[in-house]
Amino acid sequence: MANQQLIISGVGGQGILFVTRLLAETAIRKGLAVMTSETHGMAQRGGVVISHLKVGDFASPLVRPGCADGLLALKAENLPLHRHFLRPAGWVVVNAPRAPEWTGETLHSLDADRLALELGNPQALNLLLLGFAVARLAPAAALFCSLDELVATIEHRLAAKGVLLAESLKALRLGIERGAA
Amino acid sequence: MSERMLLLGNDAMAHGLVENGCSVVASYPGTPASEILSGVAQWQARYQLPMHVEWAVNEKVALEIAYAASQAGLRAATAMKQVGLNVASDPLMSAAYLGVKGGFLVISADDPGPHSSQTEQDSRLTAMAAKVPVLDPDSPEHARRLTGLGLELSEAFEVPVMLRPTTRVCHANQDILPGAVHPAVRRADFVKDPQRWAATPVHRYRLHLALEEKLRKIAAWEPTAPQLLNPGSGGRRAVIAAGVAAAHAREIMQDLGLWEVLPLWQVVQPYPLHTAFIEQVLAAYDELLVLEETVGVIEMQLADRGRVRGKRSGFVPEVGELLPETVARLIADFAAVPGELSVTAPAGGGRRPTLCPGCPHRASFYAIKRAAPRGIYPSDIGCYTLGLNLGGVDTVLCMGAAVSQAAGFYHAYRLSGELPDIVATVGDSTFFHAGIPPLIDAVVQDARFVLVILDNSTTAMTGNQPTPASGCGAGGVPTAAVDMEALVAACGVKFCRVGQPGDLPAFIALMKEAVAFARTDGVAVVIARQPCVVDRSYRGARPTPRAVTVSDACNGCRYCIEQFECPALVYDEQRQRVVIDTLTCSDCGVCTAVCPRLAIEEIP
Ligand code: SF4
Ligand code: SF4
């Protein structure tokens, strides 16, 4: 799968930049060109954070409205804010307690907040949702990378941080499990 | 280094500096430029380079330090945001006349949008006013290459060079193949030349003539000449773009099928615009579309209003970021082709930013409002600007202005015989940056107000860089530390007390004392000292965690939410009362002292 444009959205403190980085590094490890653009500054203080990720042959760091292949929403309340970025046949993966009412693009939802609490690791909701998303999308070839490639990036990135790596992989696996179910 | 890696634009420029033998780099943090210096410190450590890398006390000081290194023949750079460039503009204007020895790069990051700034000002205009050439990168990789080219240009003409990235360059990440690092081999060698380095006005006239001559030559310097990105395209119309707008245009013109038919010129050096280029495009095309952020700097130099569509002709918006969707519409209109389906973003919405749960500033603002309920609250630039939400911030102008404005309000009211309570707030880093001279002025002029220095021991807004009181510098190297209390006392302040805002009852009492002192005796300074909740580098002791819960005594009056606004205090519509969001609560325990019904309790 070549060119792909994604929007990752949430609020400050949820680790949007970390998720974006994992995906971007996975792209580089596959030899693909990649560009990302994120909000920094005031928005990180609990405000809305949006990150644009473009894998493949691009020049501009921003995704144009109507052009995104997918939207990963770490906060359900951001769906109406960022839906306009999607192209008509795009997909949405959202962290929400119940699947929101939806018509249009393919939507997958997961209550990642609750799962993260059950894990005893509230910070891990981003990896939970990421694992879930990749498990749902990769088999349908809707994502530029596979599960194994993503896991390899995490292992590479957190290799020196034993506990964090174990916890991250645990969260990711739980997400994958839910996604495969 | 021979592996492609994901680099932030700022980090890419940092690598560009070490690749090109830069020896001295100084900066003051400001979004979107902050990660340039931390990047340099990181590369310096990684490659074991003999360099001086520092967080300076403000941008003027940073520029002057780096400039002196250039005067001594070393390659040097300074980095700041556009608003910081205002602070540094005094030495910049002069350095342009005097010129440089070692390559000297002034990186000034602009923030069209603006995403995290007081203004959308265009640093390229300052470069024009200062008469220094400016380079406008379109991506992290381009910015990395232009750091090298900028240093070369600077040395070729002995002139400071500005590199002007924007937020979309600074904070974009790109896969980059960094270049080889060339450690500096030069030794500092300052050649005395008082006629030049300490020139009096008569000599400055000569230097101005020489500068104009340099600019004429720079406007013909081949390496920075505009480039036709799609040779072979023809026609009587062309697009001229610079910076990120050029990146947007490149992609959009391909998507719209215009790549083969509409010439796209990229301007790398918006000022001075190449003279031959101006003549060439005015001769070759009937109509030009100019895309640049934020002001029409290129357009101005093309100086043919009739044929140029841009900001001044009203075709391109003069305010805000040139988003790709806007660029797509402009190009489609200009080329008279159908554009893309326009999908518009929903208006407004989303959460407003707020101080973090457990942030000590929230407690400080609450105490200020309690101690001086009808007060005037001048404030300053930093996270604590968000005290706006709490009603604890009435003015925000620029770095350090809280102190001078507090004095100004006092003098204004005194003239009409009234004396309201005035409580100003300033962060620790901002105080060191620009708060000391106005504090001295206030004491000398016998102004009366309370200044609360919100000392969270870091520059939190921009990513937790150290302050002069931290005892460490860029990259965590140990430094001497300045004693803030002694400094305040030395300014002549008679009331200077330190308190911990997290201990809310005691802090409110301290604030009341300070307000009473200021009414009769002059400036009172309260140092509200408690670490930033998100500062991972903080090594000292933090307050003991105090987990809280809300009891049945809560009647849902919402006082805590409206007056204290901790995001972890959530109104539960179903139960009509407040509950704690344990996912975000930081267990600071401060809200127990806020609820008038004592419904928020510490969990024993
Ligand atoms: S916790 Fe106290 S202040 Fe907050 S809504 Fe309940 S009663 Fe009111
Ligand atoms: S203890 Fe209270 S004030 Fe502190 S973070 Fe939790 S809810 Fe907010």
mmCIF file of C-alpha atoms in Angstrom, chain B residues 110 120-125 128 164 290-300 311-312 317-318:
data_model
loop_
_atom_site.group_PDB
_atom_site.id
_atom_site.type_symbol
_atom_site.label_atom_id
_atom_site.label_comp_id
_atom_site.label_asym_id
_atom_site.label_seq_id
_atom_site.Cartn_x
_atom_site.Cartn_y
_atom_site.Cartn_z
ATOM 1 C CA ASP B 110 6.869 32.434 12.624
ATOM 2 C CA GLU B 120 1.021 36.616 13.318
ATOM 3 C CA GLN B 121 3.811 39.005 12.440
ATOM 4 C CA ASP B 122 6.119 38.103 9.570
ATOM 5 C CA SER B 123 9.803 37.952 10.541
ATOM 6 C CA ARG B 124 10.710 38.496 6.885
ATOM 7 C CA LEU B 125 9.471 42.062 7.288
ATOM 8 C CA MET B 128 13.665 43.690 5.372
ATOM 9 C CA ARG B 164 12.511 31.982 8.773
ATOM 10 C CA VAL B 290 1.933 34.906 -5.258
ATOM 11 C CA LEU B 291 1.522 32.532 -2.309
ATOM 12 C CA GLU B 292 3.456 33.337 0.849
ATOM 13 C CA GLU B 293 2.969 33.607 4.604
ATOM 14 C CA THR B 294 2.120 35.976 6.249
ATOM 15 C CA VAL B 295 2.690 39.378 4.629
ATOM 16 C CA GLY B 296 3.127 40.055 0.895
ATOM 17 C CA VAL B 297 6.898 40.454 1.083
ATOM 18 C CA ILE B 298 7.631 38.940 -2.340
ATOM 19 C CA GLU B 299 4.594 40.607 -3.824
ATOM 20 C CA MET B 300 5.771 43.987 -2.590
ATOM 21 C CA LYS B 311 -2.365 39.744 -0.569
ATOM 22 C CA ARG B 312 -2.318 43.356 -1.655
ATOM 23 C CA PRO B 317 -6.157 36.270 2.571
ATOM 24 C CA GLU B 318 -3.873 38.505 4.625
#
